[in-house]
mmCIF file of N, CA and C in Angstrom:
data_model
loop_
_atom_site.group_PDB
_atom_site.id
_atom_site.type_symbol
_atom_site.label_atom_id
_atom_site.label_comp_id
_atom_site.label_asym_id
_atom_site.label_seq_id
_atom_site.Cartn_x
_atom_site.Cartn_y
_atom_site.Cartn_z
ATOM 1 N N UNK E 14 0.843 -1.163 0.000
ATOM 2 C CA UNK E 14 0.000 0.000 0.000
ATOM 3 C C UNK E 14 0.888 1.225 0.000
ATOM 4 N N UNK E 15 0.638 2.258 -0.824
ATOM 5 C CA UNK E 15 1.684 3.266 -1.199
ATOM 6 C C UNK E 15 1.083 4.662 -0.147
ATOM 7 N N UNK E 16 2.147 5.300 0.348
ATOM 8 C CA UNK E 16 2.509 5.884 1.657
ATOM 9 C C UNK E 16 1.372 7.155 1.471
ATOM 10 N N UNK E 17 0.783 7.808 1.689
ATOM 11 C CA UNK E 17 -0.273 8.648 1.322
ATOM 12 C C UNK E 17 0.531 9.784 1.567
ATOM 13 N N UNK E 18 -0.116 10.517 0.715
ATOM 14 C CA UNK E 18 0.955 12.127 0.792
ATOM 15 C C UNK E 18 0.640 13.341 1.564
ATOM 16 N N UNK E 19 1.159 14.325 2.252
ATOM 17 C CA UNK E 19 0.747 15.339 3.043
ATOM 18 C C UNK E 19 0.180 16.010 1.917
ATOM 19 N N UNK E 20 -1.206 17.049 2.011
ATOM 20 C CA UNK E 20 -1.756 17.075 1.145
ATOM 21 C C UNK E 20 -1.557 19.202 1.552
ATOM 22 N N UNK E 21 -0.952 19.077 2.884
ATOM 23 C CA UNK E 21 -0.536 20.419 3.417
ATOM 24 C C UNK E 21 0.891 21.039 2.202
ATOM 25 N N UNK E 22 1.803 20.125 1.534
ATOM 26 C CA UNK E 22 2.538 20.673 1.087
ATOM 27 C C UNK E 22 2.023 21.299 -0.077
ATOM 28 N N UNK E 23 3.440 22.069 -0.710
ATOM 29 C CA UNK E 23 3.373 23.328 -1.855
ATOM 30 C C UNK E 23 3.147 22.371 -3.010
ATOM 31 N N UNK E 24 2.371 22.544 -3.731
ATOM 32 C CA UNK E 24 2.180 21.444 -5.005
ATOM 33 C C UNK E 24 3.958 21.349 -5.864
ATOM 34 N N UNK E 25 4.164 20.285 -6.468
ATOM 35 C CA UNK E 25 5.209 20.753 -7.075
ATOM 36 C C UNK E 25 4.927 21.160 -8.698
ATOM 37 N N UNK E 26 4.632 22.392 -9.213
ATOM 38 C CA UNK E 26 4.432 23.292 -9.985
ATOM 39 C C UNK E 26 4.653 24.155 -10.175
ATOM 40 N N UNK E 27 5.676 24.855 -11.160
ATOM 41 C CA UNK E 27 6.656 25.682 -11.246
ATOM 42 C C UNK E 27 5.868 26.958 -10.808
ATOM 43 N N UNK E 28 6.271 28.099 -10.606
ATOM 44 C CA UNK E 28 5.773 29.189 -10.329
ATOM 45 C C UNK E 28 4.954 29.808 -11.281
ATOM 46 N N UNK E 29 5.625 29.731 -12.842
ATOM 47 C CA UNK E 29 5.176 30.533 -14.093
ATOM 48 C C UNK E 29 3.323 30.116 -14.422
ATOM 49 N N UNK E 30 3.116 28.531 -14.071
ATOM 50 C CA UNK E 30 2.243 27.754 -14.217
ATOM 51 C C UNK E 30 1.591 28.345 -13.723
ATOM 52 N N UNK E 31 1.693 28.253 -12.236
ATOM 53 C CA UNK E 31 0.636 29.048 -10.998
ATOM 54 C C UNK E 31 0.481 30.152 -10.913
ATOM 55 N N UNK E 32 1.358 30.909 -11.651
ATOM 56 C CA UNK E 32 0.764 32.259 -12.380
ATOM 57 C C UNK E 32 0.032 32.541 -13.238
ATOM 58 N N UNK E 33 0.215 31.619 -14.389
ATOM 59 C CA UNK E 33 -0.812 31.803 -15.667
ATOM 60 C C UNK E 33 -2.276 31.248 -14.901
ATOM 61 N N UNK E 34 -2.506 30.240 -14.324
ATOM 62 C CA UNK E 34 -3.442 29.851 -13.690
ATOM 63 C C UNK E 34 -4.360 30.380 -13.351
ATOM 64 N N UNK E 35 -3.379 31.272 -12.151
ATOM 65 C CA UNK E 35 -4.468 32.479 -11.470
ATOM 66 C C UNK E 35 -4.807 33.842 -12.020
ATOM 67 N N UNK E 36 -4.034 33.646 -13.410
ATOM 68 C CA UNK E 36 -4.283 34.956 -14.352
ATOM 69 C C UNK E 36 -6.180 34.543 -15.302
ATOM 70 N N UNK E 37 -5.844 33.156 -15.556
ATOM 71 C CA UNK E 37 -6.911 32.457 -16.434
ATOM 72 C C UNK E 37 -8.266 32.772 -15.144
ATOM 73 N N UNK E 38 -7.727 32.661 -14.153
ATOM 74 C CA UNK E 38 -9.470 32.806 -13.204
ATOM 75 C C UNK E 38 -9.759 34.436 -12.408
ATOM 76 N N UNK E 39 -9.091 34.808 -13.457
ATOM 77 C CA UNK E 39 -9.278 36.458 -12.606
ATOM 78 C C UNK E 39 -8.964 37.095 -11.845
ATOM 79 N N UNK E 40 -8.032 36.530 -10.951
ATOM 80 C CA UNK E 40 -6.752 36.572 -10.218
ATOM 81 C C UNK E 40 -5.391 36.932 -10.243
ATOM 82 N N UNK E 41 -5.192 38.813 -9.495
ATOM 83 C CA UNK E 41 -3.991 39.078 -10.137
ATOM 84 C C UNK E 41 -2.958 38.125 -9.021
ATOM 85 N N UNK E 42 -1.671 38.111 -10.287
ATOM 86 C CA UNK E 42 -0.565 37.416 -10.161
ATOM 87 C C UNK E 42 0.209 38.156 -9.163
ATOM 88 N N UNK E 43 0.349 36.971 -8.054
ATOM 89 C CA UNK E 43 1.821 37.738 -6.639
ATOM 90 C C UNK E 43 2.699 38.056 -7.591
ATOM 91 N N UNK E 44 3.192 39.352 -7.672
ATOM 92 C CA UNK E 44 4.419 40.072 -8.477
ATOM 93 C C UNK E 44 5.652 39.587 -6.834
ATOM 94 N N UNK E 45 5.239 39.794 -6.128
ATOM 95 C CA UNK E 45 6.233 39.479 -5.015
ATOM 96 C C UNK E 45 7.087 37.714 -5.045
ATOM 97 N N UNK E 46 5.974 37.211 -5.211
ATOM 98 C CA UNK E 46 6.243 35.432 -5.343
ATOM 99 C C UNK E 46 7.064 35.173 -6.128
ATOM 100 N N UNK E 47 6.754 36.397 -7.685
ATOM 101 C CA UNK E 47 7.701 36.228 -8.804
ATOM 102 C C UNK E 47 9.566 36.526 -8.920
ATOM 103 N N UNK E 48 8.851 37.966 -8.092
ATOM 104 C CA UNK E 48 10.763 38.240 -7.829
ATOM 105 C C UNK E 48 11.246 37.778 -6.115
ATOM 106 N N UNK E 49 10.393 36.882 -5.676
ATOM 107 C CA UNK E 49 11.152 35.985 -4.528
ATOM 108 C C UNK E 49 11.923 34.873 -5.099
ATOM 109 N N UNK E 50 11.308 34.329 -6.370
ATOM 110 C CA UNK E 50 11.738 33.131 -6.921
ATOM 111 C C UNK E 50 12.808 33.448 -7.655
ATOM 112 N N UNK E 51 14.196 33.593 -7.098
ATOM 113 C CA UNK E 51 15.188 33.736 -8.097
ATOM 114 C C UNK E 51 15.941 33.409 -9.217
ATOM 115 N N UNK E 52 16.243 33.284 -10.623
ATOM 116 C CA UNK E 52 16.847 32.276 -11.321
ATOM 117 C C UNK E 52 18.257 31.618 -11.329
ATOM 118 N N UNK E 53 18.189 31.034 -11.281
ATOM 119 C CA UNK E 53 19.289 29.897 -10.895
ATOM 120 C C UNK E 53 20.228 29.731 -11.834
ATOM 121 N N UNK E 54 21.054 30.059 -12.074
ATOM 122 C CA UNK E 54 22.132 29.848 -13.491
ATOM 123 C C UNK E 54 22.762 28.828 -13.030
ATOM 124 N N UNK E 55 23.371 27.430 -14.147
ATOM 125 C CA UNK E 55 23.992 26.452 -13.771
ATOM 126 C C UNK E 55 25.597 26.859 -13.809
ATOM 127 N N UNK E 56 26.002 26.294 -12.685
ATOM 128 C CA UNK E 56 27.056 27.125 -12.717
ATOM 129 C C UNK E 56 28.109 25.315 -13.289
ATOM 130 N N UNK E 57 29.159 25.743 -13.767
ATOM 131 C CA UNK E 57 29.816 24.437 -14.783
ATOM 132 C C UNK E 57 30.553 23.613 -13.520
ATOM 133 N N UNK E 58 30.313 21.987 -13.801
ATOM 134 C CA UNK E 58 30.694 21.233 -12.605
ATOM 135 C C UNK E 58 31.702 20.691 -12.888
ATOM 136 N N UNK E 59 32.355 21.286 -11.298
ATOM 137 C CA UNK E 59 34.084 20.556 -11.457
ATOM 138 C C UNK E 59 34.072 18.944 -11.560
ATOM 139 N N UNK E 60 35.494 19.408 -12.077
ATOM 140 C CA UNK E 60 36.014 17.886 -12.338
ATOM 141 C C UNK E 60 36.585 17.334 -11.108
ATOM 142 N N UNK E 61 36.666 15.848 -10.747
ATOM 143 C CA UNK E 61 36.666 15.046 -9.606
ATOM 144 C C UNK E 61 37.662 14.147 -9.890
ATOM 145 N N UNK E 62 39.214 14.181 -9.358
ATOM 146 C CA UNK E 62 40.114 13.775 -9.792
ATOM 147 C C UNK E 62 40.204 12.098 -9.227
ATOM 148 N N UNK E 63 40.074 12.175 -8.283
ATOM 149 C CA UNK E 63 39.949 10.927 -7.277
ATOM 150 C C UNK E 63 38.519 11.043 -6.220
ATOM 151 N N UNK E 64 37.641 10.016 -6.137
ATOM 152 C CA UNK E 64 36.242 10.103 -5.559
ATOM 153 C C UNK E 64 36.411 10.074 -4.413
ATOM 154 N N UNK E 65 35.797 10.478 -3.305
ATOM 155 C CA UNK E 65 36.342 10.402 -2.033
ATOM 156 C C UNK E 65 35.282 10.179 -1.113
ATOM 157 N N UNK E 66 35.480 8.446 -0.178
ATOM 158 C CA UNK E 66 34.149 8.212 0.512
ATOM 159 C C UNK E 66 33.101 9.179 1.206
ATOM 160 N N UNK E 67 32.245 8.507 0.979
ATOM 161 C CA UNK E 67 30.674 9.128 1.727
ATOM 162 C C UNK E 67 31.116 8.782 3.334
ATOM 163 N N UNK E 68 30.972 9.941 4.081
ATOM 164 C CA UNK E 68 30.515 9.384 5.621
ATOM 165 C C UNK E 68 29.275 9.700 5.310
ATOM 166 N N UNK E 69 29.053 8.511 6.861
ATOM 167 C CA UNK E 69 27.846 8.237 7.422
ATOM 168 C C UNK E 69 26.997 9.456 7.679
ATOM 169 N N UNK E 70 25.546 9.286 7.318
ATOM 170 C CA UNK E 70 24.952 10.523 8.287
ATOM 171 C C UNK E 70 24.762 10.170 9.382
ATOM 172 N N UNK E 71 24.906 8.849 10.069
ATOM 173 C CA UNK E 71 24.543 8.613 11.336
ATOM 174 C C UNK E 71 25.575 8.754 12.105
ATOM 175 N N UNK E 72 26.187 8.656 13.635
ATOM 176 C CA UNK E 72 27.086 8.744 14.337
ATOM 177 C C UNK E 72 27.037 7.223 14.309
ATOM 178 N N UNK E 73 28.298 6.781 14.163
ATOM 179 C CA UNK E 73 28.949 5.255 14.645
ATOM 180 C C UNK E 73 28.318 4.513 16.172
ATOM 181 N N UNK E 74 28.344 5.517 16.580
ATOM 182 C CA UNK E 74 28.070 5.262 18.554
ATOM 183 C C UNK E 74 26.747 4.352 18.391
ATOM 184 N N UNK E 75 25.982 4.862 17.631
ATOM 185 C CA UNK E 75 24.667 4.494 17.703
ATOM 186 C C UNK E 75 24.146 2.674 17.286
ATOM 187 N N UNK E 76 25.151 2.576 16.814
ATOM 188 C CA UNK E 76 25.336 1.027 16.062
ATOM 189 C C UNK E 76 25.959 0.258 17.197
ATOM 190 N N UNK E 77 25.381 -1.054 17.812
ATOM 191 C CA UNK E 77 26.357 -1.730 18.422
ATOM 192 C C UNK E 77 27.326 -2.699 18.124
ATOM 193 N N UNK E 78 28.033 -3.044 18.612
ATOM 194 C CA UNK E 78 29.081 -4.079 17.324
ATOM 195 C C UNK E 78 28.322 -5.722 17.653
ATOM 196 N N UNK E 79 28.245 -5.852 16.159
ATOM 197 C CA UNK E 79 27.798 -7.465 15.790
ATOM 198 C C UNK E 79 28.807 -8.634 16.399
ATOM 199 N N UNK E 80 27.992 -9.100 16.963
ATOM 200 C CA UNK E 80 29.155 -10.500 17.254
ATOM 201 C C UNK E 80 29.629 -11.195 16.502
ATOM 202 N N UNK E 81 30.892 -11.726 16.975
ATOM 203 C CA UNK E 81 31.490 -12.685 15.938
ATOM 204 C C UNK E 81 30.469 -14.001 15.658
ATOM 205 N N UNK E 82 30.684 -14.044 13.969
ATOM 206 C CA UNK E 82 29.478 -15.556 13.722
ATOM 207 C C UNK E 82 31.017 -16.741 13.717
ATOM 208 N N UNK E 83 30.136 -18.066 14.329
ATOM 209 C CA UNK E 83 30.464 -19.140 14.684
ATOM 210 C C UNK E 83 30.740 -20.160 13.628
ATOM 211 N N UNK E 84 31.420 -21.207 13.565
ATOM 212 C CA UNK E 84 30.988 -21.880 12.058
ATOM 213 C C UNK E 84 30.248 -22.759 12.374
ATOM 214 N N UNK E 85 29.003 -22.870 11.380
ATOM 215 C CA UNK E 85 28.001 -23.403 11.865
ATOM 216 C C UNK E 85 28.184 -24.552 10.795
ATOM 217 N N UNK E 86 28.955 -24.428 9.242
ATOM 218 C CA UNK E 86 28.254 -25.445 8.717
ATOM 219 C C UNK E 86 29.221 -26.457 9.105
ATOM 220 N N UNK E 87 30.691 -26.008 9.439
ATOM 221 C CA UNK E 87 31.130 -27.548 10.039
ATOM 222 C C UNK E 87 30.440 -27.815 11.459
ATOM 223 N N UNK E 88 29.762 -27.728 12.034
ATOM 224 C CA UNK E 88 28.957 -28.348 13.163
ATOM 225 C C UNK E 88 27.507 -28.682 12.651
ATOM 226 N N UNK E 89 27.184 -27.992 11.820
ATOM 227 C CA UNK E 89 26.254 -29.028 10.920
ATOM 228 C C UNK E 89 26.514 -29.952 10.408
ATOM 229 N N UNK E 90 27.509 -30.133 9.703
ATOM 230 C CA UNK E 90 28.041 -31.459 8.651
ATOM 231 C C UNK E 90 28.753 -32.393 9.541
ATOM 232 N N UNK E 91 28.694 -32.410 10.820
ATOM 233 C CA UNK E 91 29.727 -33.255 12.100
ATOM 234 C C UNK E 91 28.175 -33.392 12.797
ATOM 235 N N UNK E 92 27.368 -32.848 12.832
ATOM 236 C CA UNK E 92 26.155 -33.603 13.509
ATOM 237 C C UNK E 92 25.319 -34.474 12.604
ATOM 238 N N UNK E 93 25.338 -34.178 11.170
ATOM 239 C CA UNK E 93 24.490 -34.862 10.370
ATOM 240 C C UNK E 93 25.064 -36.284 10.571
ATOM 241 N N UNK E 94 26.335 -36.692 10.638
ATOM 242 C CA UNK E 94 27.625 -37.638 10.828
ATOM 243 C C UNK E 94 27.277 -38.475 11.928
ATOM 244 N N UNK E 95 27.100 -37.285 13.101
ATOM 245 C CA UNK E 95 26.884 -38.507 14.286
ATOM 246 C C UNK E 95 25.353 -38.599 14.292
ATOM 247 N N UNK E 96 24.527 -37.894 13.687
ATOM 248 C CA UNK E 96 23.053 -38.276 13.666
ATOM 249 C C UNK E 96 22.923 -40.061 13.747
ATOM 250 N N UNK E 97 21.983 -40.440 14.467
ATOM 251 C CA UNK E 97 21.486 -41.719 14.084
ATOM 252 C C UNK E 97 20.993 -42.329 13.188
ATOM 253 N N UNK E 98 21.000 -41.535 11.928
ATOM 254 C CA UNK E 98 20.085 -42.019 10.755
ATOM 255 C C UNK E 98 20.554 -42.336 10.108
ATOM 256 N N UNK E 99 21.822 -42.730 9.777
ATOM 257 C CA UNK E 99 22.731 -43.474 8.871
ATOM 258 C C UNK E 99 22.207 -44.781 8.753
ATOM 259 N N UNK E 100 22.834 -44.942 7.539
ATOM 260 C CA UNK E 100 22.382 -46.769 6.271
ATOM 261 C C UNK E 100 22.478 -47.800 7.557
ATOM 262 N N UNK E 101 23.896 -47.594 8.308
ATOM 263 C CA UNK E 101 23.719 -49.073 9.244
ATOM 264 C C UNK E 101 22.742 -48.934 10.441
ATOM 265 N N UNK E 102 22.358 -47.975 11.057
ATOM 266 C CA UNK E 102 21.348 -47.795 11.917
ATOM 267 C C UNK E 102 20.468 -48.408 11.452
ATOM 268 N N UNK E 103 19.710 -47.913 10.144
ATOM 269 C CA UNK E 103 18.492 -48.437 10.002
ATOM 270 C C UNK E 103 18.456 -49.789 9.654
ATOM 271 N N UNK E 104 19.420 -49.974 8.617
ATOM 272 C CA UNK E 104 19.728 -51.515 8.584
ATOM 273 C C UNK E 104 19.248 -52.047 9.690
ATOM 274 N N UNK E 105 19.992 -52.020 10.835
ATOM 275 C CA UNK E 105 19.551 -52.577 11.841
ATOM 276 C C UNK E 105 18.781 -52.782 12.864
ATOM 277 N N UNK E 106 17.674 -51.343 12.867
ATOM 278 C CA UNK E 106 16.541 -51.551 13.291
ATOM 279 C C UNK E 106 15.206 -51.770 12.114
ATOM 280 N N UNK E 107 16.002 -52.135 11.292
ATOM 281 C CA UNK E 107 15.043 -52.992 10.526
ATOM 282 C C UNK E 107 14.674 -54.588 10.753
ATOM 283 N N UNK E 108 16.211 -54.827 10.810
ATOM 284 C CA UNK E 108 16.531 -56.361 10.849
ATOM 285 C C UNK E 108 15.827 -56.417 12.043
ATOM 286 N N UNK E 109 16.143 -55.913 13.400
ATOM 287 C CA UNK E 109 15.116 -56.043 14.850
ATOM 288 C C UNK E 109 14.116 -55.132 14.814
ATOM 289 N N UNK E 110 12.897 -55.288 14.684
ATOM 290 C CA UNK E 110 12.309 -54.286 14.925
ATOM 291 C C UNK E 110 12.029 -54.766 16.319
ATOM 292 N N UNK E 111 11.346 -53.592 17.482
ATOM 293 C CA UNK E 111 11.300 -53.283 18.975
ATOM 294 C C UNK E 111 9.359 -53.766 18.778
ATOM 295 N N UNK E 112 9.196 -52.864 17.765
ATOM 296 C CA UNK E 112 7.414 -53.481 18.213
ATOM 297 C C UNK E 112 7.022 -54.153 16.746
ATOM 298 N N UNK E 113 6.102 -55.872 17.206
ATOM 299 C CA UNK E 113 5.615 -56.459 16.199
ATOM 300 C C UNK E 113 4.027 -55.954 15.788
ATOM 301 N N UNK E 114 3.685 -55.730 14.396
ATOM 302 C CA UNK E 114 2.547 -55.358 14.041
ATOM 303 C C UNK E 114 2.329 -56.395 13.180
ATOM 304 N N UNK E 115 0.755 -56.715 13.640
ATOM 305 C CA UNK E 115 0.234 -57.758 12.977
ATOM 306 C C UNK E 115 -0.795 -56.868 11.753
ATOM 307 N N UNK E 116 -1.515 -57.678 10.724
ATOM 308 C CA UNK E 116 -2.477 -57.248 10.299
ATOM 309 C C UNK E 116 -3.245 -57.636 10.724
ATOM 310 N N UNK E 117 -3.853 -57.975 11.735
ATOM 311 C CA UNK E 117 -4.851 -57.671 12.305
ATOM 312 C C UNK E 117 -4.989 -56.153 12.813
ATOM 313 N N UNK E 118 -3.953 -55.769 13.392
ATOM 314 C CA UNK E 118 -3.966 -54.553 14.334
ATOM 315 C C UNK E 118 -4.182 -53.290 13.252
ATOM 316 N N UNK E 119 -3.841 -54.063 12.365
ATOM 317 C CA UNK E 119 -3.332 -52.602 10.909
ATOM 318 C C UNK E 119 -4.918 -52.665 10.614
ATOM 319 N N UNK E 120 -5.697 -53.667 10.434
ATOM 320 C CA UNK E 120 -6.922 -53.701 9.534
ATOM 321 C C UNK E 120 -8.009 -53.136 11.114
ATOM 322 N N UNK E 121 -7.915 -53.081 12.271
ATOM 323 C CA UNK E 121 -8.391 -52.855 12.832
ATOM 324 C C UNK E 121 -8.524 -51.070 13.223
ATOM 325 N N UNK E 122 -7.200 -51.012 13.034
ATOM 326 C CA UNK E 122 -6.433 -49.515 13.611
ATOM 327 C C UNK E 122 -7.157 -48.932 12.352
ATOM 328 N N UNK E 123 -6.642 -48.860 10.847
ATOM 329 C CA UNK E 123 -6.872 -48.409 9.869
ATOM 330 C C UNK E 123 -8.040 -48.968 8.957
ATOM 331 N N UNK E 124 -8.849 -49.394 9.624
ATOM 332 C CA UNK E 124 -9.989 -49.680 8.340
ATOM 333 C C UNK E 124 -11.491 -48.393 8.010
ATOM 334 N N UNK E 125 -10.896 -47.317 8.356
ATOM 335 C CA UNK E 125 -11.638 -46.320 7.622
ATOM 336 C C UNK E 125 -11.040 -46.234 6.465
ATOM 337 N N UNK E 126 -9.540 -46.301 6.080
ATOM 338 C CA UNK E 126 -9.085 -45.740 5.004
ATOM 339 C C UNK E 126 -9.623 -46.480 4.049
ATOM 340 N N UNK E 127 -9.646 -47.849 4.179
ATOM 341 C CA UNK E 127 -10.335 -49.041 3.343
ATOM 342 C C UNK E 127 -11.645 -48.329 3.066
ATOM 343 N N UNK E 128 -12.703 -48.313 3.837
ATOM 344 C CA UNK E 128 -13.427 -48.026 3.921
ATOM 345 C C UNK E 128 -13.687 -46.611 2.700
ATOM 346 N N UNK E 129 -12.720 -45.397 2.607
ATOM 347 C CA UNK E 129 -12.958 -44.480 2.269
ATOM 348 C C UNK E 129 -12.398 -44.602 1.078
ATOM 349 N N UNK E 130 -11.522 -45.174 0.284
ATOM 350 C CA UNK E 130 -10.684 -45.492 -1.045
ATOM 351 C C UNK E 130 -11.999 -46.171 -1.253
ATOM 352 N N UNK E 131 -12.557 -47.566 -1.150
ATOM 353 C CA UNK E 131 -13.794 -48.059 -1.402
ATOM 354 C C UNK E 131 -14.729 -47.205 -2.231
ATOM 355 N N UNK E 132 -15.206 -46.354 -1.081
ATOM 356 C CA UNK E 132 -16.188 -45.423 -1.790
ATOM 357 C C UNK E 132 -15.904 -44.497 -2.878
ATOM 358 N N UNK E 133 -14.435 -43.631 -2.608
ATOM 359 C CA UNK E 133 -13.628 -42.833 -3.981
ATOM 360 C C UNK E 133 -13.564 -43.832 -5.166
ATOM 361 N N UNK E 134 -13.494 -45.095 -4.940
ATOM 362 C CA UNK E 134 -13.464 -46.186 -6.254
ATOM 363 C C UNK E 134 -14.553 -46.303 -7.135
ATOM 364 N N UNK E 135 -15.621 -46.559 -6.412
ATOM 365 C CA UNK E 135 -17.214 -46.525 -6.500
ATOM 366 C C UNK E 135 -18.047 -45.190 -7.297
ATOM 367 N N UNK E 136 -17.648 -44.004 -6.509
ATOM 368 C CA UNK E 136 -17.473 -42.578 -6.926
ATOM 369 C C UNK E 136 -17.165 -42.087 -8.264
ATOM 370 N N UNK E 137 -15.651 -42.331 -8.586
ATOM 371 C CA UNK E 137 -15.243 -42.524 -9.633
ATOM 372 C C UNK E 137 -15.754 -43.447 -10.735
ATOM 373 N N UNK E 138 -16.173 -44.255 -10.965
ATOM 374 C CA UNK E 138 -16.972 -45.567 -11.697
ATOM 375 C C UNK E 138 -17.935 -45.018 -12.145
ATOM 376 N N UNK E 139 -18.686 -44.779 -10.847
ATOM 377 C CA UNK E 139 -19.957 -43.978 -11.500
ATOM 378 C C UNK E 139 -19.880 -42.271 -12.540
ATOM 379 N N UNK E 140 -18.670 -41.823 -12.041
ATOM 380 C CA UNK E 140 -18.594 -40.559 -12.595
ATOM 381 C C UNK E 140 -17.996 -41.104 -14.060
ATOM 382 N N UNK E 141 -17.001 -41.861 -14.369
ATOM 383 C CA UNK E 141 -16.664 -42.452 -15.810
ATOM 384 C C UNK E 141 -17.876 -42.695 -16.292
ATOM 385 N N UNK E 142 -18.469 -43.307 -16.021
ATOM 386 C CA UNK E 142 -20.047 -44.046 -16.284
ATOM 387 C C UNK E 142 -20.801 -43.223 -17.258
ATOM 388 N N UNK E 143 -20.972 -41.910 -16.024
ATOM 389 C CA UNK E 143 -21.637 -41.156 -16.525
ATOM 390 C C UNK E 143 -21.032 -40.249 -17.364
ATOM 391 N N UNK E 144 -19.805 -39.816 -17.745
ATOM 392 C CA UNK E 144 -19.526 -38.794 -18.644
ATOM 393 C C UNK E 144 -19.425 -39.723 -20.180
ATOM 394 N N UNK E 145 -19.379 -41.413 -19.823
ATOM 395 C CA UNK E 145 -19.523 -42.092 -21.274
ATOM 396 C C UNK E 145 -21.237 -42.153 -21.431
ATOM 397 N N UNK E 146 -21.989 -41.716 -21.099
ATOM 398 C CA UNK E 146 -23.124 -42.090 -21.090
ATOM 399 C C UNK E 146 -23.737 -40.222 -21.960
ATOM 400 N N UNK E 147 -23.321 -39.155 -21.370
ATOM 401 C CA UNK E 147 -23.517 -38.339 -21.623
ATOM 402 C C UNK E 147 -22.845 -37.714 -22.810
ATOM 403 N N UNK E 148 -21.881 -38.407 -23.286
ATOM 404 C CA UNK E 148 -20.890 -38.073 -24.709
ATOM 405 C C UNK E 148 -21.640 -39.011 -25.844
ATOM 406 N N UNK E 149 -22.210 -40.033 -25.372
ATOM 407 C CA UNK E 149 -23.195 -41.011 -26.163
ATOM 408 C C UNK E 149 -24.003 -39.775 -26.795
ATOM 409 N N UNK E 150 -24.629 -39.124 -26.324
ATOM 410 C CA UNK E 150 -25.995 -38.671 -25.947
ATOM 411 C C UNK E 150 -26.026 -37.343 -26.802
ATOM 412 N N UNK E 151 -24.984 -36.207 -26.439
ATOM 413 C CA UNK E 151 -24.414 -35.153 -27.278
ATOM 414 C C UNK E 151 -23.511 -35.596 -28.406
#
């Protein structure tokens, strides 16, 4: 959302404008406004032999100093290492698994999903059904 503008400031419109303006509505022209506004001659811009840094507009003080950063990705790449999830881990809590699941327990635990693929199967059938039935037809 774009910043809304003070609607108190001076329009930006040259002076000559806002003179003819108030000449077009019957309105004599500030002769004062005219010779307040002085003309500006460009005066020719030196040449810049070597550029020379910008300071800050802020005071330094005001900034506190950043801490030193840590290395993180070698302590990332040394924990991924000792992580437990490596090929022989699982290997081997494959080979033992800790808890036995029967299908019984699976068809007991999970038989909504059965239940709900069932009906999406059914669903579907009928919706093929019907869009060959209705392409017959048109």
């Amino acid at each position: 959302m774009s910043k809304r503008k003070n609607r108190n400031q001076s329009p930006n419109i040259p002076q000559s404008t806002l003179d003819r303006a108030r000449q077009q509505l019957g309105q004599a022209a500030d002769e004062e406004a005219v010779e307040a506004v002085p003309e500006v001659k460009a005066a020719p811009a030196r040449v810049i032999e070597k550029a020379e840094p910008v300071v800050a507009a802020r005071p330094a003080v005001e900034r506190r100093p950043r801490p030193a950063r840590t290395s993180t990705t070698t302590s990332r790449s040394t924990s991924r290492k000792e992580d437990k999830h490596d090929m022989n881990y699982i290997r081997q809590r494959l080979a033992n698994p800790t808890r036995i699941v029967t299908e019984a327990d699976l068809k007991a635990e999970y038989s909504y999903v059965m239940t709900d693929l069932r009906t999406m199967g059914i669903l579907a059938t009928i919706l093929v059904i019907a869009l060959v039935v209705i392409e017959k037809i048109i």
